[in-house]
Amino acid sequence: MTGYKDIATPLRTKEILNKYGLSAKKSLGQNFIIDTNILEKIVLAGQISARTTVIEVGPGIGALTEQLAKKAGKVLAFEIDDRLLPVLKDTLSPYDNIEIIHSDVLKVDLPAFAEKHLAEAEEVVLVANLPYYITTPIIMNFLEAGLAIDRMVLMMQKEVASRISAQPGTKAYGSLSVAVQYYMDAEVAFSVPKTVFMPQPNVESAIIRLREKQSKPVELSDEAFFFRLVRSAFVQRRKTLWNNLLVAFGKEEQTKTLLEQALTEADIDPKRRGETLAIEEFAALANILVALNVSFKDR
Ligand code: SAM
């Protein structure tokens, strides 16, 4: 698109906010991007092309949306803040392939949304400069809804990006790493300096890239049980897996015997810490515990 000034510059962002008498709402995690180089890197990381339908969370005043619309077939963007609707109508008027959906992304019925908007899509990519206060629920909602999303390219707090992409045996590895990597391969694509935002956030940021797994790494007999087991294993990180299992399942002799049997069958040393277990090991243990009819203490 020629003849239009990019939204993502300090001057234009200030102009737009002034024109509408707006200031960024901290409570909605509003940190607007004012650097087109970063946006180009995000679009590149998403491998966005005319075949791509992009889902964006939180278009703000349209900085990233605009760069996505230049490359994508279609952009569907969820925005909660009604103050921004007239702004987006104005700033994105040169593009006819953008649909703004005024809603709280956490309240959207995602399967119904997919049926309505994604049925014909060749490939789907989720791209967002996320509102940091709800990074995890947004990602987990999309993953758990089972939408056919090929890739995700997401800006978030650097520390959360490290946790999501962490490997077993590292300090950052935890239930979030397992939860996300159960669905998709995760890598930190690049770090982002605070200076590209207006206003600047208090935390460091990074872009994470998630890619659909070619095959599911593990077969689970009970997904909910698996995720609960994983969370239980990290409740007290400094304790052994065995101690965390006793807290989760109870200390009765019969339970202990079954837990020991399950750990032996799964070939997992009870003295290990949860943070050393790979997803496949958690899966094996979960499947064995389910088969042995071992249930959590508090149901
Ligand atoms: N994409 C813009 C950019 O990069 O300049 C703005 C990103 S800003 C970090 C986050 C955006 O998410 C804001 O526009 C905010 O209003 C929106 N937002 C916050 N909570 C939301 C929710 N629950 N549902 C949809 N959008 C939300």
Coordinates of C-alpha atoms and ligand atoms in Angstrom, one line a residue:
M1 CA 0.0 0.0 0.0
T2 CA 1.6 3.3 -1.0
G3 CA 0.8 6.9 0.0
Y4 CA 0.0 6.0 3.6
K5 CA 2.2 6.7 6.6
D6 CA 2.8 3.6 8.7
I7 CA 1.0 3.7 12.0
A8 CA 4.0 2.4 13.9
T9 CA 6.1 5.5 14.3
P10 CA 6.3 7.6 17.5
L11 CA 5.0 10.7 15.7
R12 CA 2.0 9.0 14.0
T13 CA 1.1 7.1 17.2
K14 CA 1.1 10.4 19.2
E15 CA -1.0 12.0 16.5
I16 CA -3.6 9.3 16.5
L17 CA -3.9 9.2 20.3
N18 CA -4.2 13.0 20.4
K19 CA -6.8 13.1 17.7
Y20 CA -9.0 10.8 19.7
G21 CA -8.1 12.2 23.1
L22 CA -6.8 8.7 24.2
S23 CA -4.1 7.5 26.4
A24 CA -2.9 3.9 26.8
K25 CA -4.9 1.9 29.4
K26 CA -2.5 0.1 31.7
S27 CA -5.2 -2.2 32.9
L28 CA -5.7 -3.6 29.4
G29 CA -2.0 -4.1 28.9
Q30 CA -1.8 -1.4 26.2
N31 CA 1.8 -0.9 25.0
F32 CA 1.7 0.2 21.4
I33 CA 4.5 -0.7 19.0
I34 CA 6.2 2.3 17.4
D35 CA 8.9 0.6 15.3
T36 CA 8.2 -0.8 11.8
N37 CA 11.4 -2.9 11.8
I38 CA 10.1 -5.0 14.7
L39 CA 6.8 -5.4 13.0
E40 CA 8.5 -6.6 9.8
K41 CA 10.4 -9.2 11.8
I42 CA 7.2 -10.4 13.4
V43 CA 5.5 -10.7 10.0
L44 CA 8.5 -12.5 8.6
A45 CA 8.6 -14.9 11.6
G46 CA 4.9 -15.7 10.9
Q47 CA 5.7 -16.5 7.2
I48 CA 2.6 -14.6 6.3
S49 CA 1.4 -14.8 2.7
A50 CA -1.7 -14.3 0.7
R51 CA -2.7 -17.9 1.6
T52 CA -2.7 -17.0 5.3
T53 CA -5.6 -16.1 7.5
V54 CA -4.2 -14.3 10.5
I55 CA -5.9 -14.1 13.9
E56 CA -4.7 -11.2 15.9
V57 CA -5.4 -10.5 19.6
G58 CA -5.5 -6.8 20.6
P59 CA -4.9 -4.7 17.4
G60 CA -4.7 -1.5 19.6
I61 CA -4.5 1.4 17.1
G62 CA -3.6 -1.0 14.3
A63 CA 0.2 -0.9 14.1
L64 CA 0.7 -4.6 13.7
T65 CA -2.6 -5.2 12.0
E66 CA -1.6 -2.9 9.2
Q67 CA 1.6 -4.8 8.5
L68 CA -0.2 -8.1 8.6
A69 CA -2.9 -6.9 6.2
K70 CA -0.3 -6.0 3.6
K71 CA 0.9 -9.6 3.4
A72 CA -2.1 -11.8 4.5
G73 CA -5.2 -12.9 2.7
K74 CA -7.3 -12.0 5.7
V75 CA -6.8 -10.6 9.2
L76 CA -9.4 -11.2 12.0
A77 CA -8.6 -9.2 15.1
F78 CA -10.2 -9.3 18.5
E79 CA -10.2 -6.0 20.5
I80 CA -11.8 -5.5 23.8
D81 CA -11.5 -1.7 24.2
D82 CA -14.4 0.1 22.6
R83 CA -12.5 3.4 22.6
L84 CA -10.3 1.9 19.9
L85 CA -13.1 0.9 17.5
P86 CA -13.5 4.3 15.8
V87 CA -9.7 4.6 15.7
L88 CA -9.2 1.3 13.9
K89 CA -11.9 2.1 11.5
D90 CA -10.0 5.2 10.6
T91 CA -6.4 4.0 10.7
L92 CA -7.1 0.7 8.8
S93 CA -9.5 2.2 6.3
P94 CA -7.0 1.6 3.4
Y95 CA -7.3 -2.2 3.9
D96 CA -10.3 -4.2 2.9
N97 CA -9.0 -7.6 4.3
I98 CA -9.4 -6.8 8.0
E99 CA -12.2 -7.7 10.3
I100 CA -12.3 -6.2 13.8
I101 CA -14.2 -8.3 16.3
H102 CA -15.2 -6.3 19.3
S103 CA -14.9 -8.8 22.2
D104 CA -12.9 -10.1 25.1
V105 CA -10.8 -12.8 23.5
L106 CA -11.1 -14.9 26.7
K107 CA -14.8 -15.0 26.4
V108 CA -15.0 -16.0 22.7
D109 CA -16.5 -19.3 21.8
L110 CA -13.4 -20.3 19.8
P111 CA -14.8 -23.5 18.1
A112 CA -17.9 -21.4 16.9
F113 CA -15.5 -18.6 15.7
A114 CA -13.5 -21.2 13.8
E115 CA -16.5 -22.7 12.2
K116 CA -17.7 -19.3 11.0
H117 CA -14.4 -17.7 10.0
L118 CA -11.8 -20.4 9.4
A119 CA -13.6 -23.1 7.6
E120 CA -12.2 -22.1 4.2
A121 CA -8.8 -21.0 5.4
E122 CA -5.7 -22.6 3.8
E123 CA -3.5 -21.9 6.7
V124 CA -4.1 -20.1 10.0
V125 CA -1.5 -18.1 12.0
L126 CA -2.1 -16.4 15.4
V127 CA -0.1 -13.2 15.7
A128 CA -0.2 -10.8 18.6
N129 CA 1.6 -8.3 20.7
L130 CA -0.2 -9.8 23.7
P131 CA -1.7 -8.0 26.6
Y132 CA 0.8 -9.3 29.2
Y133 CA -1.6 -9.6 32.1
I134 CA -3.4 -12.5 30.3
T135 CA -0.6 -14.1 28.2
T136 CA -1.0 -17.6 29.5
P137 CA -4.8 -17.9 29.5
I138 CA -5.0 -16.6 25.9
I139 CA -2.4 -19.1 24.6
M140 CA -3.9 -22.0 26.5
N141 CA -7.5 -21.1 25.3
F142 CA -6.4 -21.3 21.7
L143 CA -4.4 -24.5 22.2
E144 CA -7.1 -26.3 24.2
A145 CA -9.8 -25.3 21.8
G146 CA -8.2 -27.5 19.2
L147 CA -8.3 -24.9 16.4
A148 CA -6.3 -25.9 13.4
I149 CA -3.6 -23.2 13.9
D150 CA -0.4 -23.8 11.9
R151 CA 1.8 -21.3 13.7
M152 CA 1.8 -18.7 16.5
V153 CA 4.1 -15.7 16.7
L154 CA 3.5 -13.9 20.0
M155 CA 5.1 -11.0 21.8
M156 CA 5.2 -11.5 25.6
Q157 CA 7.2 -10.9 28.7
K158 CA 10.7 -12.4 28.2
E159 CA 10.5 -14.5 31.3
V160 CA 7.2 -16.1 30.2
A161 CA 8.8 -16.8 26.7
S162 CA 11.7 -18.6 28.5
R163 CA 9.3 -20.7 30.5
I164 CA 7.2 -21.7 27.5
S165 CA 10.2 -22.8 25.5
A166 CA 12.2 -24.3 28.3
Q167 CA 13.6 -27.9 28.1
P168 CA 13.6 -30.4 31.0
G169 CA 16.3 -30.0 33.6
T170 CA 16.4 -26.2 33.3
K171 CA 15.2 -23.7 35.9
A172 CA 12.6 -22.2 33.6
Y173 CA 11.0 -25.6 32.8
G174 CA 7.6 -26.1 34.5
S175 CA 4.0 -26.9 33.9
L176 CA 3.6 -24.1 31.4
S177 CA 6.5 -25.5 29.3
V178 CA 4.8 -29.0 29.3
A179 CA 1.3 -27.6 28.7
V180 CA 2.4 -25.6 25.6
Q181 CA 4.9 -28.1 24.2
Y182 CA 2.3 -30.9 24.4
Y183 CA 0.6 -29.1 21.5
M184 CA 3.3 -27.2 19.7
D185 CA 7.1 -26.9 19.2
A186 CA 8.3 -23.7 20.9
E187 CA 11.3 -21.5 20.4
V188 CA 12.2 -17.9 21.3
A189 CA 12.6 -16.1 17.9
F190 CA 14.1 -12.9 19.2
S191 CA 14.3 -10.4 22.1
V192 CA 12.6 -7.0 21.8
P193 CA 13.9 -3.8 23.4
K194 CA 11.6 -1.7 25.5
T195 CA 12.2 1.3 23.3
V196 CA 9.9 -0.1 20.5
F197 CA 6.8 0.5 22.7
M198 CA 4.8 3.5 23.7
P199 CA 4.4 3.6 26.7
Q200 CA 7.4 1.4 27.5
P201 CA 6.6 -1.7 29.6
N202 CA 8.4 -2.4 32.9
V203 CA 9.5 -5.8 31.8
E204 CA 11.7 -7.2 29.0
S205 CA 9.9 -8.7 26.0
A206 CA 10.5 -11.4 23.5
I207 CA 8.8 -13.0 20.5
I208 CA 8.0 -16.7 20.7
R209 CA 7.3 -18.9 17.8
L210 CA 5.1 -22.0 18.1
R211 CA 4.7 -24.5 15.4
E212 CA 2.3 -27.3 15.0
K213 CA 3.8 -30.6 15.8
Q214 CA 4.0 -33.0 13.0
S215 CA 2.7 -35.8 15.2
K216 CA 1.4 -35.7 18.7
P217 CA 4.4 -36.6 21.0
V218 CA 2.4 -38.8 23.3
E219 CA -0.9 -40.7 23.4
L220 CA -2.8 -39.9 26.5
S221 CA -5.7 -42.0 28.0
D222 CA -6.9 -39.0 30.0
E223 CA -5.7 -35.5 29.1
A224 CA -7.2 -33.8 32.1
F225 CA -5.4 -36.3 34.4
F226 CA -2.1 -35.7 32.6
F227 CA -2.3 -31.9 33.0
R228 CA -3.2 -32.2 36.7
L229 CA -0.3 -34.6 37.3
V230 CA 2.1 -32.2 35.6
R231 CA 0.9 -29.3 37.7
S232 CA 1.2 -31.5 40.9
A233 CA 4.8 -32.4 40.1
F234 CA 5.8 -28.7 40.1
V235 CA 3.8 -27.6 43.1
Q236 CA 6.9 -27.6 45.3
R237 CA 9.8 -27.3 42.9
R238 CA 12.5 -28.0 45.4
K239 CA 10.9 -31.3 46.5
T240 CA 11.2 -34.7 44.9
L241 CA 8.6 -36.0 42.5
W242 CA 7.8 -38.6 45.2
N243 CA 6.9 -35.9 47.8
N244 CA 4.8 -34.0 45.4
L245 CA 3.0 -37.1 44.4
L246 CA 2.2 -37.9 48.0
V247 CA 0.7 -34.4 48.4
A248 CA -1.4 -34.9 45.2
F249 CA -2.6 -38.5 45.8
G250 CA -2.4 -39.0 49.6
K251 CA -0.2 -40.9 51.9
E252 CA -2.2 -44.1 52.5
E253 CA -0.2 -47.3 52.3
Q254 CA -2.3 -48.7 49.4
T255 CA -1.8 -45.4 47.4
K256 CA 2.0 -45.5 48.1
T257 CA 2.2 -49.0 46.8
L258 CA 0.4 -48.1 43.6
L259 CA 2.5 -45.0 43.1
E260 CA 5.7 -47.0 43.6
Q261 CA 4.5 -49.6 41.1
A262 CA 3.6 -46.9 38.6
L263 CA 7.0 -45.2 38.9
T264 CA 8.8 -48.5 38.5
E265 CA 6.7 -49.4 35.4
A266 CA 7.4 -45.9 33.9
D267 CA 11.1 -46.3 34.8
I268 CA 11.2 -43.1 36.7
D269 CA 13.3 -42.7 39.9
P270 CA 11.0 -41.2 42.6
K271 CA 13.9 -39.2 43.9
R272 CA 14.0 -37.1 40.8
R273 CA 12.4 -33.6 40.7
G274 CA 9.5 -32.9 38.5
E275 CA 11.6 -30.4 36.5
T276 CA 13.7 -33.2 35.1
L277 CA 10.8 -35.2 33.6
A278 CA 10.2 -35.0 29.8
I279 CA 6.7 -34.8 28.4
E280 CA 6.9 -38.4 27.4
E281 CA 7.7 -39.5 30.9
F282 CA 4.9 -37.5 32.4
A283 CA 2.6 -39.1 29.8
A284 CA 3.8 -42.6 30.6
L285 CA 3.3 -42.1 34.3
A286 CA -0.2 -40.5 33.8
N287 CA -1.3 -43.4 31.6
I288 CA -0.1 -46.0 34.1
L289 CA -1.7 -44.2 37.1
V290 CA -5.0 -44.0 35.2
A291 CA -4.8 -47.7 34.3
L292 CA -4.2 -48.5 38.0
N293 CA -7.2 -46.4 39.0
V294 CA -5.2 -44.1 41.2
S295 CA -7.1 -40.9 41.7
F296 CA -6.2 -37.4 43.1
K297 CA -6.9 -36.8 46.7
D298 CA -9.2 -33.8 46.1
R299 CA -11.4 -34.4 43.2
Ligands
SAM1 N1 -1.3 -4.7 18.6 C1 -1.1 -3.4 19.2 C2 0.4 -3.0 19.0 O1 1.2 -3.9 18.9 O2 0.7 -1.8 19.0 C3 -1.5 -3.3 20.6 C4 -0.9 -4.3 21.6 S1 -1.3 -4.0 23.3 C5 0.2 -4.8 24.0 C6 -2.5 -5.2 23.7 C7 -3.9 -5.0 23.1 O3 -4.8 -6.0 23.5 C8 -4.6 -3.7 23.4 O4 -5.1 -3.1 22.3 C9 -5.7 -4.1 24.4 O5 -6.8 -3.2 24.4 C10 -6.0 -5.5 23.9 N2 -6.7 -6.4 24.9 C11 -6.4 -6.4 26.2 N3 -7.2 -7.4 26.8 C12 -7.9 -7.9 25.8 C13 -8.9 -9.0 25.8 N4 -9.3 -9.6 26.9 N5 -9.5 -9.3 24.6 C14 -9.1 -8.6 23.4 N6 -8.2 -7.6 23.4 C15 -7.6 -7.3 24.6

